mmCIF file of C-alpha atoms in Angstrom:
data_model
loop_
_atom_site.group_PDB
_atom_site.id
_atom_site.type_symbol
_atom_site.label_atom_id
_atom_site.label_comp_id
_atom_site.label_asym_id
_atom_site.label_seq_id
_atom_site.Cartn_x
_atom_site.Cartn_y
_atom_site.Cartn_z
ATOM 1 C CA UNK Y 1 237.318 217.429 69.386
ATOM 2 C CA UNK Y 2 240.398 219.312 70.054
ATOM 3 C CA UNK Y 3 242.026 220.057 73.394
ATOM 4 C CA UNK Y 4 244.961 222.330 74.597
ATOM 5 C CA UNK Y 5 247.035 221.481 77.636
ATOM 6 C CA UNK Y 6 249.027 223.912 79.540
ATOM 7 C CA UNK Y 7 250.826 221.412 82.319
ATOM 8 C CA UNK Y 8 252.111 224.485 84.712
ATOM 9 C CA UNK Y 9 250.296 226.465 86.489
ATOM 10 C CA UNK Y 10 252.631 228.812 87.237
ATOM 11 C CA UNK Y 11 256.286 229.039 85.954
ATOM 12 C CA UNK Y 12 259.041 231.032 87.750
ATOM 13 C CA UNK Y 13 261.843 232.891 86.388
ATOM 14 C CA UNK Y 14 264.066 235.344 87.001
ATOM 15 C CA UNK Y 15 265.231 238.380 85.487
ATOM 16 C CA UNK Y 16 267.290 238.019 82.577
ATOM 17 C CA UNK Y 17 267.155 234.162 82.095
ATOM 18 C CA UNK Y 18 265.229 232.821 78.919
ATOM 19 C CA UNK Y 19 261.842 231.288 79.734
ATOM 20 C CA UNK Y 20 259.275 228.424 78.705
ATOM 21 C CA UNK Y 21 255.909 228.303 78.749
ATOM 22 C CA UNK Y 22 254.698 224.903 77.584
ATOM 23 C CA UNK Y 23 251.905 223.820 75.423
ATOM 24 C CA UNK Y 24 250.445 220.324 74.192
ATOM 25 C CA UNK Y 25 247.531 219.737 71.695
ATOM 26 C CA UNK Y 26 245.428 217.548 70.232
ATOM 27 C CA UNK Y 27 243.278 218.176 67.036
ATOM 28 C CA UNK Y 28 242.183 216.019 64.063
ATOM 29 C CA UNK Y 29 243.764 217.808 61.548
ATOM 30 C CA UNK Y 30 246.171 220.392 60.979
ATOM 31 C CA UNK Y 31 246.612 222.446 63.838
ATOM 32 C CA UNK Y 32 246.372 226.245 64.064
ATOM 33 C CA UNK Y 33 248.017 227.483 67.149
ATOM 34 C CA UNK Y 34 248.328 230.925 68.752
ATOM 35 C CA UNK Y 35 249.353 232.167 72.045
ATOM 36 C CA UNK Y 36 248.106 235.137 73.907
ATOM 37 C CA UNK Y 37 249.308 237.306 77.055
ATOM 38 C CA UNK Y 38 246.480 238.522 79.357
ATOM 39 C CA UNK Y 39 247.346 241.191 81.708
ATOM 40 C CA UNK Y 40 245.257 242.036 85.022
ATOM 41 C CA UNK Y 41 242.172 243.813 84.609
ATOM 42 C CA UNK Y 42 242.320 243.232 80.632
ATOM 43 C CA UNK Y 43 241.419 241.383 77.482
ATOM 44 C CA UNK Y 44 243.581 238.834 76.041
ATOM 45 C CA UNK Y 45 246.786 240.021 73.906
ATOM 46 C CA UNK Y 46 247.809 238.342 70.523
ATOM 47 C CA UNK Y 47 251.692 237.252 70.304
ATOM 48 C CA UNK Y 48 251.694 235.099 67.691
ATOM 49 C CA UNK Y 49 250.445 231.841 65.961
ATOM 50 C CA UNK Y 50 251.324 229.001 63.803
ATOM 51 C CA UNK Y 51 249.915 227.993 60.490
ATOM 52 C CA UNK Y 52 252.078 226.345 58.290
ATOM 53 C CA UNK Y 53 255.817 226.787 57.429
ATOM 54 C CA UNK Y 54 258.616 227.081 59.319
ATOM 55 C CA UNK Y 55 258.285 225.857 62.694
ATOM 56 C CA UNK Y 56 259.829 228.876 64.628
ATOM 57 C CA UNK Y 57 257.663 231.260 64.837
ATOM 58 C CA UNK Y 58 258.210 234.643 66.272
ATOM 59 C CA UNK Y 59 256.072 236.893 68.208
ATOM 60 C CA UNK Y 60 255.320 240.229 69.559
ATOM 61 C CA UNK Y 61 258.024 241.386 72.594
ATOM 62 C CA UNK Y 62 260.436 239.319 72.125
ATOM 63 C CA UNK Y 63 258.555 236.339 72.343
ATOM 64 C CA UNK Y 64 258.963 232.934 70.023
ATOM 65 C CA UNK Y 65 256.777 229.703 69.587
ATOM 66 C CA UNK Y 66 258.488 226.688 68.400
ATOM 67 C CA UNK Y 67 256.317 224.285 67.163
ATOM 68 C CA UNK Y 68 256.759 220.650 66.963
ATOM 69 C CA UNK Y 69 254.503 217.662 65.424
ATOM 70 C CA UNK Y 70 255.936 214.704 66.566
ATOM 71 C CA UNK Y 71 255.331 215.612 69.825
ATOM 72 C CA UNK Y 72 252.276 217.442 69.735
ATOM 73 C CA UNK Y 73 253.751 221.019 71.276
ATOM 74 C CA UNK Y 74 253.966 224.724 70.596
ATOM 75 C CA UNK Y 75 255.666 225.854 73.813
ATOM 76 C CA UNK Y 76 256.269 229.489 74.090
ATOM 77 C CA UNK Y 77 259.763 230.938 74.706
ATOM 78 C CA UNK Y 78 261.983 234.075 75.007
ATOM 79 C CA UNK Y 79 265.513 234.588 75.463
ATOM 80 C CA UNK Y 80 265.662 237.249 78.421
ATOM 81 C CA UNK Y 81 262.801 237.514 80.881
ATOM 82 C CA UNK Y 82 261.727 241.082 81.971
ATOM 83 C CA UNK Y 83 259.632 241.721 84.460
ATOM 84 C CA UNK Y 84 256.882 243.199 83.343
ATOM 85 C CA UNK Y 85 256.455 240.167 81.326
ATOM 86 C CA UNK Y 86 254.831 238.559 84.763
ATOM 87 C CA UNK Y 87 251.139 237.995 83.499
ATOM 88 C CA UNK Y 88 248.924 234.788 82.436
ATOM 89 C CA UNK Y 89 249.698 233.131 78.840
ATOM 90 C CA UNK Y 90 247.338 231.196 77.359
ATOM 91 C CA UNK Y 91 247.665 228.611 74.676
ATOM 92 C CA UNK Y 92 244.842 228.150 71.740
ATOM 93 C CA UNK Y 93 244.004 225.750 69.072
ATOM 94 C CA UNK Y 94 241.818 226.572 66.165
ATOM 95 C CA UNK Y 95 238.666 224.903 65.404
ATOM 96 C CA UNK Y 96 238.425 223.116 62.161
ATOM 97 C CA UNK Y 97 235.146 223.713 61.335
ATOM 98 C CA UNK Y 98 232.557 226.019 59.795
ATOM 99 C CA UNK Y 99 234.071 228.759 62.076
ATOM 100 C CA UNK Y 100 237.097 230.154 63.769
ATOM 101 C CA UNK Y 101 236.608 229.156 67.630
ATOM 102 C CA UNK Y 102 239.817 228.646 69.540
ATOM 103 C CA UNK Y 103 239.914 226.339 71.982
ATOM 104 C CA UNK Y 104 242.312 226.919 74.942
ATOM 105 C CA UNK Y 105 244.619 225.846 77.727
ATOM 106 C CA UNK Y 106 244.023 226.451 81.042
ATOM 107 C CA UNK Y 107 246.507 229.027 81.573
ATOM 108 C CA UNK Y 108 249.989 229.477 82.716
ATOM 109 C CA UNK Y 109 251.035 232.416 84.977
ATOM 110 C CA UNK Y 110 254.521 233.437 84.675
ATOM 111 C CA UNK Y 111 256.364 235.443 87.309
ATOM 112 C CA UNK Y 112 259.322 237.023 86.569
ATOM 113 C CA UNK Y 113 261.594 238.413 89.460
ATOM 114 C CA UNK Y 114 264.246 240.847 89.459
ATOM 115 C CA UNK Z 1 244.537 249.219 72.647
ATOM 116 C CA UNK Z 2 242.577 246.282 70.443
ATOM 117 C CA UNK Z 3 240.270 248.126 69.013
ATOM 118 C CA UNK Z 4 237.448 246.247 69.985
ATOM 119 C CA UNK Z 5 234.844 247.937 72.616
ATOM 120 C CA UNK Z 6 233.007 246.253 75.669
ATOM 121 C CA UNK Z 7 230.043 248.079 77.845
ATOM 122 C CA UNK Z 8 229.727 247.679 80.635
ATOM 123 C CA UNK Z 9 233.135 247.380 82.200
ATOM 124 C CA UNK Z 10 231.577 246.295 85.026
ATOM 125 C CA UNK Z 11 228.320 244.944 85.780
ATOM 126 C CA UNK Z 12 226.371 244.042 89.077
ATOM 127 C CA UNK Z 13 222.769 242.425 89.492
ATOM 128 C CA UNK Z 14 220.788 239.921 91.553
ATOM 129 C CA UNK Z 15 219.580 236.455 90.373
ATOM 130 C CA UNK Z 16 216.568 235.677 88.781
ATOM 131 C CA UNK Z 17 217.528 239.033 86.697
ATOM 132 C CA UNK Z 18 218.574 239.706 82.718
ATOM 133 C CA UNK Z 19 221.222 241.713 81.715
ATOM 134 C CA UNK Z 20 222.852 242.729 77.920
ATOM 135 C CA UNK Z 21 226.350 243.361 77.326
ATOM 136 C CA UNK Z 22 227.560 244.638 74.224
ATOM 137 C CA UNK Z 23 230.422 244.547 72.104
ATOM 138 C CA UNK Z 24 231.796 247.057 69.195
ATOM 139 C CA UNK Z 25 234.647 245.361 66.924
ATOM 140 C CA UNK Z 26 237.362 246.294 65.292
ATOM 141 C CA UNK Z 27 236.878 248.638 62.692
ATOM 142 C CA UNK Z 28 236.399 246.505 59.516
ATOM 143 C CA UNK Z 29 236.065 243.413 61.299
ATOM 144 C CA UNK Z 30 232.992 241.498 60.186
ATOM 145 C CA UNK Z 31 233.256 238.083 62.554
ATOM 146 C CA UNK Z 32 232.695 238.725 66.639
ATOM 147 C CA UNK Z 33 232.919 236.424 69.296
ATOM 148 C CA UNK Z 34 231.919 235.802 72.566
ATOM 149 C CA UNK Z 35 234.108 234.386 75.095
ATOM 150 C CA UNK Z 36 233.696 233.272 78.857
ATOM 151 C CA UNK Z 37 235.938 233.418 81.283
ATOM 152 C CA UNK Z 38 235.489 231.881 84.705
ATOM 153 C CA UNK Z 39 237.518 230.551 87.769
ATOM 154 C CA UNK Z 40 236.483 227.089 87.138
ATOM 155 C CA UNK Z 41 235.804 227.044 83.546
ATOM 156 C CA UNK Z 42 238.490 228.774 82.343
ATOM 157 C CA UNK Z 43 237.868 230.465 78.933
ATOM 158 C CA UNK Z 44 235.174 229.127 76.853
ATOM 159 C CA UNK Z 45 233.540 229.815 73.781
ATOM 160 C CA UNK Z 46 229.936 230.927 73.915
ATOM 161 C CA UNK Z 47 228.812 231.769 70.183
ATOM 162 C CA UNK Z 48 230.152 233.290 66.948
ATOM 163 C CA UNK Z 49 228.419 236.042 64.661
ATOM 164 C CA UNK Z 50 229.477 236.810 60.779
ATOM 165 C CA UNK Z 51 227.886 239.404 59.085
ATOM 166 C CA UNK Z 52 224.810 239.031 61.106
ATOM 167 C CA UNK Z 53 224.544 235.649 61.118
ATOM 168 C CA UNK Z 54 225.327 233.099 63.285
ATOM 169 C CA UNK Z 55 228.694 230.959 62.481
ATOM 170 C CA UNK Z 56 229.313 228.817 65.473
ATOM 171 C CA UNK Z 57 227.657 227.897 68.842
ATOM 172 C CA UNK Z 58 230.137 226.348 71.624
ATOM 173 C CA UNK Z 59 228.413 225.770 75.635
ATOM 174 C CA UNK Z 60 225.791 228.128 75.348
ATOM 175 C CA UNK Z 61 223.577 227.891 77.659
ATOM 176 C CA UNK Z 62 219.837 228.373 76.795
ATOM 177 C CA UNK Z 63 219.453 231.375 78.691
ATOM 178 C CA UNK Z 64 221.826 233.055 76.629
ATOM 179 C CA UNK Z 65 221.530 234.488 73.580
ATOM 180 C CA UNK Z 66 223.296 236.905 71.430
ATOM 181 C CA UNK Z 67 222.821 238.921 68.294
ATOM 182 C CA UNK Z 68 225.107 241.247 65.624
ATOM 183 C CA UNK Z 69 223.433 244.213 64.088
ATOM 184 C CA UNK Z 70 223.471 246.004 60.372
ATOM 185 C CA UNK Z 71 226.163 248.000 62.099
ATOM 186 C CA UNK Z 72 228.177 244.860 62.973
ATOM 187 C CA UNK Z 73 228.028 246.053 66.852
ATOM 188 C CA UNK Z 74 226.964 242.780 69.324
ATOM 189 C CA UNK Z 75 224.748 242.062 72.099
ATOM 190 C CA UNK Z 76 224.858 239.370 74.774
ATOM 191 C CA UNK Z 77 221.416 238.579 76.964
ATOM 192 C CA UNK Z 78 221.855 236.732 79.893
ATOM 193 C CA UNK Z 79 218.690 236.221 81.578
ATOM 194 C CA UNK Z 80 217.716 234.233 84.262
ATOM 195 C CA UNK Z 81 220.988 234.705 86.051
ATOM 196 C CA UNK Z 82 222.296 232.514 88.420
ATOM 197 C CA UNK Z 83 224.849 232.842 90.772
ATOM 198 C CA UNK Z 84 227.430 230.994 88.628
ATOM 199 C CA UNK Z 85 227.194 233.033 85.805
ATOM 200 C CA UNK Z 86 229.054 235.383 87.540
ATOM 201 C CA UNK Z 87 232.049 235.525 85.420
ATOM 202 C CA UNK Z 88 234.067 237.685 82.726
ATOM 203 C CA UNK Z 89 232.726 238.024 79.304
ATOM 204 C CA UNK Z 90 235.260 238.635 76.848
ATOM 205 C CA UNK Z 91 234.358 239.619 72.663
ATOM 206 C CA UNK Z 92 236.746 238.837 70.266
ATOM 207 C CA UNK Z 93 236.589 240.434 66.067
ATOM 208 C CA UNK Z 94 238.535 238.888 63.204
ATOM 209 C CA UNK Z 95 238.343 240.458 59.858
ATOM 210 C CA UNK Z 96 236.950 237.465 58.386
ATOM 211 C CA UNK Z 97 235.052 234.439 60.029
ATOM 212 C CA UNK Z 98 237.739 231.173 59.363
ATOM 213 C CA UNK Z 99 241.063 231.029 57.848
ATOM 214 C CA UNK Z 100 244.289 232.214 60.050
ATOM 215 C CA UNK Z 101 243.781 235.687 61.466
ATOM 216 C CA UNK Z 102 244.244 235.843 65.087
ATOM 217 C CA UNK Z 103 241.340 237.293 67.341
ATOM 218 C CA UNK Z 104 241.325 240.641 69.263
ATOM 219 C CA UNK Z 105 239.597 240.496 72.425
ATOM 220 C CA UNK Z 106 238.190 243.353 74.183
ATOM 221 C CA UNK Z 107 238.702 243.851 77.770
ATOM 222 C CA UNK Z 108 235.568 242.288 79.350
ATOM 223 C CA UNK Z 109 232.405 243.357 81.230
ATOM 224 C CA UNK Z 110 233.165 241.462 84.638
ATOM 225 C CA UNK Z 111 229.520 240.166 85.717
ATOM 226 C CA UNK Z 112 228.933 239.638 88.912
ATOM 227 C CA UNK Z 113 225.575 238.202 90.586
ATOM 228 C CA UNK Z 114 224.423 238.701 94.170
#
């Protein structure tokens, strides 16, 4: 079975500073990864996954993934934190079976403050 | 805007009761999914349609049971409710069922039981 862990609950950052949002896994095989944003009140926003290739990925608004196999992480990052990117991130895995369930962390609020 | 469409937004009811949510995806995607989302579950996957048929089943419970139509609309019955099924209920649509699309999530029918 697969399993995503996202090890902060909440991050803090301020205005203007680059940000981390971290993310371990575990799968069998090869992982597919993605990150989503989920604002209040609303469904859960695609920024970007990872596949194959390079292991940089970049995202929607600013935001990049940089993936790494050795030790088991995709932790989400951005250069300069605005704050209206305060909401709840959520890592996922993909399933490697017959169908394409994600599996995902438990969440990671991130408050940005001016 | 995803694209995908959730009714009810919101949804109120007693236990003991059954209720149906449904779910209209993406224009031209064929693969839904529905999602749970709960304080002390965090987001889990319920079930997985494909062209009308079913593609994956994650911690359904019995009570539970979904469906996707010629139209490619779905439907989620919850029946016998209890009070922790009070949650939100997210649907998800990908184009096609597996390989590396990422899933677009509408914005929920928040369930709540009495």
């Amino acid at each position: 079975a697969q399993s995503v862990a996202q090890p902060e609950d909440q991050v803090n950052v301020a205005e203007g500073n680059p940000l981390t949002v971290k993310c371990t896994y575990s799968v069998s095989g090869n992982p597919y990864l993605f990150w989503y944003v989920q604002y209040p009140n609303r469904g859960l926003q695609f920024l970007l996954k990872y596949i194959t290739g390079d292991n940089l990925v970049k995202g929607s608004y600013g935001f990049e993934a940089e993936f790494n196999k050795s030790q088991t992480s995709f932790h989400l990052k951005k250069p300069s934190a605005l704050v209206s990117d305060s909401a709840l991130y959520f890592c996922a895995v993909r399933d490697g079976g017959a169908g394409n369930m994600l599996t995902f962390g438990g969440g990671t609020r991130l408050m940005v403050k001016p | 805007d995803s694209g995908v469409t959730q009714t009810p937004k919101h949804l109120i009811t007693a236990t003991g009761q059954r209720v149906t949510l449904r779910c209209s995806p993406r224009s031209g995607d064929l693969s839904v999914y529905w999602y749970q989302q709960s304080l002390d579950q965090g987001l889990q996957f319920l079930i997985q349609y494909y062209n009308g048929e079913e593609r994956a089943k994650g911690n359904i419970l019995e009570r539970f049971s979904a469906q996707q139509f010629p139209d490619l609309h779905s439907e989620l019955n919850l029946s016998s409710l209890e009070l922790g099924d009070s949650a939100l209920y997210f649907c998800a649509s990908s184009a096609l069922p597996d390989g590396n699309q990422p899933q677009h999530f509408g914005d929920g029918t928040r369930l709540s039981i009495l």
